[in-house]
Short mmCIF file of C-alpha atoms in Angstrom, two decimals:
data_model
loop_
_atom_site.label_atom_id
_atom_site.label_comp_id
_atom_site.label_asym_id
_atom_site.label_seq_id
_atom_site.Cartn_x
_atom_site.Cartn_y
_atom_site.Cartn_z
CA MET B 389 -11.81 -5.41 11.84
CA THR B 390 -14.72 -3.35 12.98
CA GLY B 391 -13.98 -2.68 16.23
CA GLY B 392 -11.88 0.87 16.30
CA PRO B 393 -12.72 4.26 14.57
CA ARG B 394 -9.16 3.46 12.61
CA ALA B 395 -10.92 0.39 11.22
CA ARG B 396 -14.14 2.18 10.01
CA CYS B 397 -11.76 4.60 7.45
CA VAL B 398 -9.97 2.17 5.77
CA LEU B 399 -11.77 1.14 2.29
CA GLY B 400 -10.66 -2.52 0.89
CA VAL B 401 -11.11 -3.31 -2.57
CA ASP B 402 -10.68 -6.54 -4.30
CA PRO B 403 -11.05 -6.54 -8.09
CA GLY B 404 -10.47 -10.04 -8.37
CA ASP B 405 -8.53 -9.99 -11.48
CA LEU B 406 -5.21 -7.88 -10.06
CA ALA B 407 -2.35 -10.21 -11.13
CA ASP B 408 0.52 -7.96 -10.92
CA LEU B 409 1.97 -5.01 -8.87
CA ARG B 410 2.41 -2.83 -12.35
CA ALA B 411 -1.60 -3.47 -12.69
CA ALA B 412 -2.17 -2.84 -9.53
CA ASP B 413 -0.31 0.32 -8.69
CA HIS B 414 -1.88 1.64 -11.95
CA LEU B 415 -5.43 0.91 -10.37
CA LEU B 416 -4.70 2.03 -6.76
CA THR B 417 -3.46 5.47 -8.44
CA GLU B 418 -7.11 5.70 -10.58
CA LEU B 419 -9.15 4.90 -7.69
CA ALA B 420 -7.00 7.21 -5.08
CA ALA B 421 -8.06 10.21 -7.37
CA GLY B 422 -11.75 8.44 -8.18
CA LEU B 423 -11.91 8.29 -4.20
CA ALA B 424 -10.50 11.68 -3.55
CA LEU B 425 -7.54 9.96 -1.46
CA PRO B 426 -6.08 13.38 0.07
CA GLU B 427 -2.35 13.84 -1.01
CA ALA B 428 -1.37 13.09 2.39
CA GLY B 429 -3.41 9.69 2.38
CA TYR B 430 -2.37 6.26 2.52
CA ALA B 431 -2.85 3.45 0.04
CA ALA B 432 -1.69 -0.08 -0.10
CA THR B 433 -1.31 -3.50 -1.86
CA HIS B 434 -1.77 -6.62 -0.23
CA LEU B 435 -0.98 -10.06 -1.53
CA VAL B 436 -4.56 -12.64 -0.94
CA ARG B 437 -3.30 -15.47 0.40
CA THR B 438 -6.40 -17.48 -0.35
CA GLY B 439 -7.93 -19.18 -3.43
CA ARG B 440 -6.51 -17.58 -6.64
CA PRO B 441 -3.39 -16.07 -6.48
CA ARG B 442 -3.81 -11.90 -6.46
CA ILE B 443 -3.78 -8.17 -4.99
CA ALA B 444 -6.23 -6.48 -3.26
CA LEU B 445 -5.98 -2.85 -2.29
CA SER B 446 -6.66 -0.43 0.73
CA PHE B 447 -7.08 3.24 0.84
CA ALA B 448 -7.22 4.82 4.23
CA LEU B 449 -9.33 7.91 4.38
CA PRO B 450 -9.14 10.51 6.85
CA ASP B 451 -12.50 10.65 8.73
CA GLU B 452 -15.74 8.16 8.59
CA ASP B 453 -17.71 10.67 6.79
CA ALA B 454 -14.68 10.83 4.27
CA ALA B 455 -14.75 7.12 4.20
CA ARG B 456 -18.92 6.99 4.09
CA ALA B 457 -18.54 9.22 0.61
CA ALA B 458 -15.68 6.98 -0.86
CA TRP B 459 -17.70 3.58 -0.11
CA HIS B 460 -20.93 5.40 -1.89
CA ARG B 461 -18.43 6.27 -4.82
CA LEU B 462 -16.91 3.07 -5.29
CA THR B 463 -20.24 1.03 -5.01
CA SER B 464 -22.45 3.15 -7.10
CA HIS B 465 -20.07 2.89 -9.96
CA ARG B 466 -20.83 0.63 -12.46
CA GLU B 467 -16.94 -0.49 -12.85
CA GLY B 468 -17.14 -1.51 -9.26
CA ALA B 469 -20.26 -3.44 -9.46
CA ALA B 470 -18.36 -6.96 -9.87
CA ALA B 471 -15.68 -6.18 -7.65
CA GLY B 472 -15.31 -6.55 -4.01
CA ALA B 473 -15.32 -4.28 -1.07
CA ALA B 474 -15.26 -3.59 2.48
CA LEU B 475 -15.94 -0.58 5.01
CA GLY B 476 -15.93 -1.62 8.82
CA SER B 477 -18.87 -4.04 8.70
CA LEU B 478 -19.84 -3.07 5.11
CA ARG B 479 -19.66 -5.65 2.60
CA HIS B 480 -20.12 -5.44 -1.09
CA GLY B 481 -19.68 -7.97 -3.95
CA PRO B 482 -19.36 -11.47 -4.36
CA ALA B 483 -18.36 -13.37 -0.82
CA GLU B 484 -15.17 -13.98 -1.54
CA LEU B 485 -14.12 -11.15 -2.79
CA ALA B 486 -15.89 -8.90 -0.17
CA GLY B 487 -13.92 -11.27 2.59
CA SER B 488 -10.56 -10.38 0.99
CA ALA B 489 -11.04 -6.69 0.87
CA ALA B 490 -12.44 -6.94 4.36
CA HIS B 491 -8.94 -8.62 5.41
CA ALA B 492 -7.00 -6.10 3.46
CA ALA B 493 -8.71 -3.20 5.01
CA GLY B 494 -7.78 -5.04 8.49
CA GLU B 495 -4.49 -5.39 7.38
CA HIS B 496 -4.23 -1.48 6.65
CA ALA B 497 -6.41 -0.16 9.86
CA PHE B 498 -3.58 -2.63 12.26
CA ARG B 499 -0.47 -1.83 10.34
CA ARG B 500 0.02 -4.99 10.51
CA ALA B 501 0.85 -6.02 6.82
CA GLY B 502 0.36 -3.85 3.04
CA ARG B 503 2.70 -2.35 0.74
CA ALA B 504 2.27 1.23 0.95
CA VAL B 505 2.08 2.77 -2.51
CA ARG B 506 0.36 6.08 -1.64
CA TYR B 507 1.71 7.74 1.82
CA PRO B 508 2.67 11.09 2.90
CA GLY B 509 5.82 12.40 1.35
CA SER B 510 5.84 9.20 -1.14
CA ARG B 511 5.89 11.44 -4.55
CA ALA B 512 8.64 13.55 -3.41
CA LEU B 513 11.05 10.81 -3.44
CA THR B 514 13.40 10.43 -6.58
CA GLY B 515 16.82 10.90 -7.57
CA THR B 516 19.14 10.18 -4.10
CA LEU B 517 18.65 11.12 -1.07
CA THR B 518 20.34 10.60 2.50
CA VAL B 519 18.45 7.89 4.89
CA ALA B 520 18.21 11.11 6.92
CA ALA B 521 16.28 12.79 4.63
CA LEU B 522 14.15 10.38 3.19
CA LEU B 523 12.93 9.53 6.79
CA ALA B 524 12.76 13.09 7.64
CA GLY B 525 10.73 13.67 4.37
CA CYS B 526 8.15 11.06 4.22
CA ALA B 527 5.97 8.35 6.75
CA VAL B 528 8.70 5.73 6.16
CA ASP B 529 9.62 5.25 9.76
CA ARG B 530 13.06 3.06 9.38
CA VAL B 531 15.61 1.92 6.57
CA ALA B 532 16.53 -1.74 6.91
CA VAL B 533 19.45 -3.37 4.63
CA LEU B 534 18.81 -6.93 3.54
CA GLY B 535 21.72 -8.66 4.92
CA ALA B 536 23.49 -6.65 7.37
CA PRO B 537 24.86 -7.44 10.33
CA SER B 538 22.95 -4.08 11.96
CA PRO B 539 19.58 -3.92 9.79
CA ALA B 540 19.34 0.02 10.59
CA ALA B 541 20.89 1.92 7.90
CA ASP B 542 23.50 4.88 9.22
CA PRO B 543 21.44 8.01 8.49
CA SER B 544 24.13 9.32 6.04
CA GLN B 545 24.10 6.27 3.61
CA ARG B 546 22.69 7.64 0.56
CA VAL B 547 19.26 5.48 -0.98
CA ARG B 548 19.47 5.76 -4.88
CA THR B 549 15.07 5.73 -5.33
CA ARG B 550 14.49 5.11 -8.64
CA GLY B 551 11.23 7.20 -8.25
CA HIS B 552 9.78 3.51 -6.95
CA VAL B 553 9.79 3.34 -3.14
CA ARG B 554 7.55 0.71 -1.66
CA PRO B 555 7.84 0.61 2.06
CA GLN B 556 5.47 -2.05 3.96
CA TRP B 557 3.82 -2.30 7.11
CA GLN B 558 5.07 -4.06 9.53
CA GLU B 559 4.13 -4.27 13.66
CA GLY B 560 2.43 -0.58 13.19
CA ARG B 561 5.37 0.91 11.32
CA LEU B 562 6.33 1.47 7.62
CA VAL B 563 9.49 0.03 6.85
CA LEU B 564 11.77 -0.05 3.78
CA ALA B 565 13.41 -2.77 2.78
CA ALA B 566 16.50 -2.21 1.22
CA MET B 567 19.93 -3.65 -0.23
CA PRO B 568 23.29 -2.73 -1.01
CA ALA B 569 24.04 -1.60 -5.00
CA ALA B 570 26.95 -0.09 -6.90
CA GLY B 571 28.56 2.95 -6.49
CA GLY B 572 28.03 2.59 -2.30
CA VAL B 573 24.78 3.41 -2.26
CA LEU B 574 21.49 1.34 -1.44
CA VAL B 575 18.25 1.23 -3.56
CA PRO B 576 14.93 -0.30 -2.46
CA PHE B 577 14.43 -4.08 -2.44
CA GLU B 578 12.00 -3.88 -4.82
CA GLU B 579 12.74 -2.78 -8.59
CA PRO B 580 10.48 -1.17 -10.95
CA GLU B 581 9.68 -3.65 -13.24
CA PRO B 582 6.84 -4.96 -11.95
CA THR B 583 6.96 -8.83 -10.17
CA PRO B 584 4.19 -11.39 -9.92
CA CYS B 585 1.37 -11.34 -7.38
CA CYS B 586 2.63 -14.59 -5.76
CA ALA B 587 5.98 -12.42 -4.56
CA ASP B 588 5.81 -11.92 -0.75
CA HIS B 589 4.95 -8.43 -1.20
CA GLY B 590 2.52 -8.09 1.82
#
């Protein structure tokens, strides 16, 4: 993951003890503020598939200078001392945690996997929107309807966001998995209530 400019701007973090999505989202939001992630920045969670089941985080900074500044803030802070972190070829913390942090950063940098929590337009996704309005107003590239004959959602279909929209990186695109619900609307597949970290969330 050290071979391209995008990879040098994505910071991976593995605290080592994140076990559910609610805690992961809470810490991600705190770190995004502390690392000065722009409002239009991207931040994601990643399932660590080796060792203890847990969740790692990734933050895409706008450029290498911002990424290095975020790295310094994280690694010089007392609370970040026990966490694993990775930025390009840089590593911090216990080897196992630094390795999984690097893996999370690589997934995000090359947009192979990751459950996006922060992304352009994410905070405006409230209430009920049409698929067309949702796609026009944020960085989500596609809404995929689970179990439908055609996975691509009709642009006029309504989506009840429930204030909780977590798309995933898939082959370079942000894809929101949705499912039919009462009232003829779609809802995001992930419910607002937390799920265990062993769930397949990317």
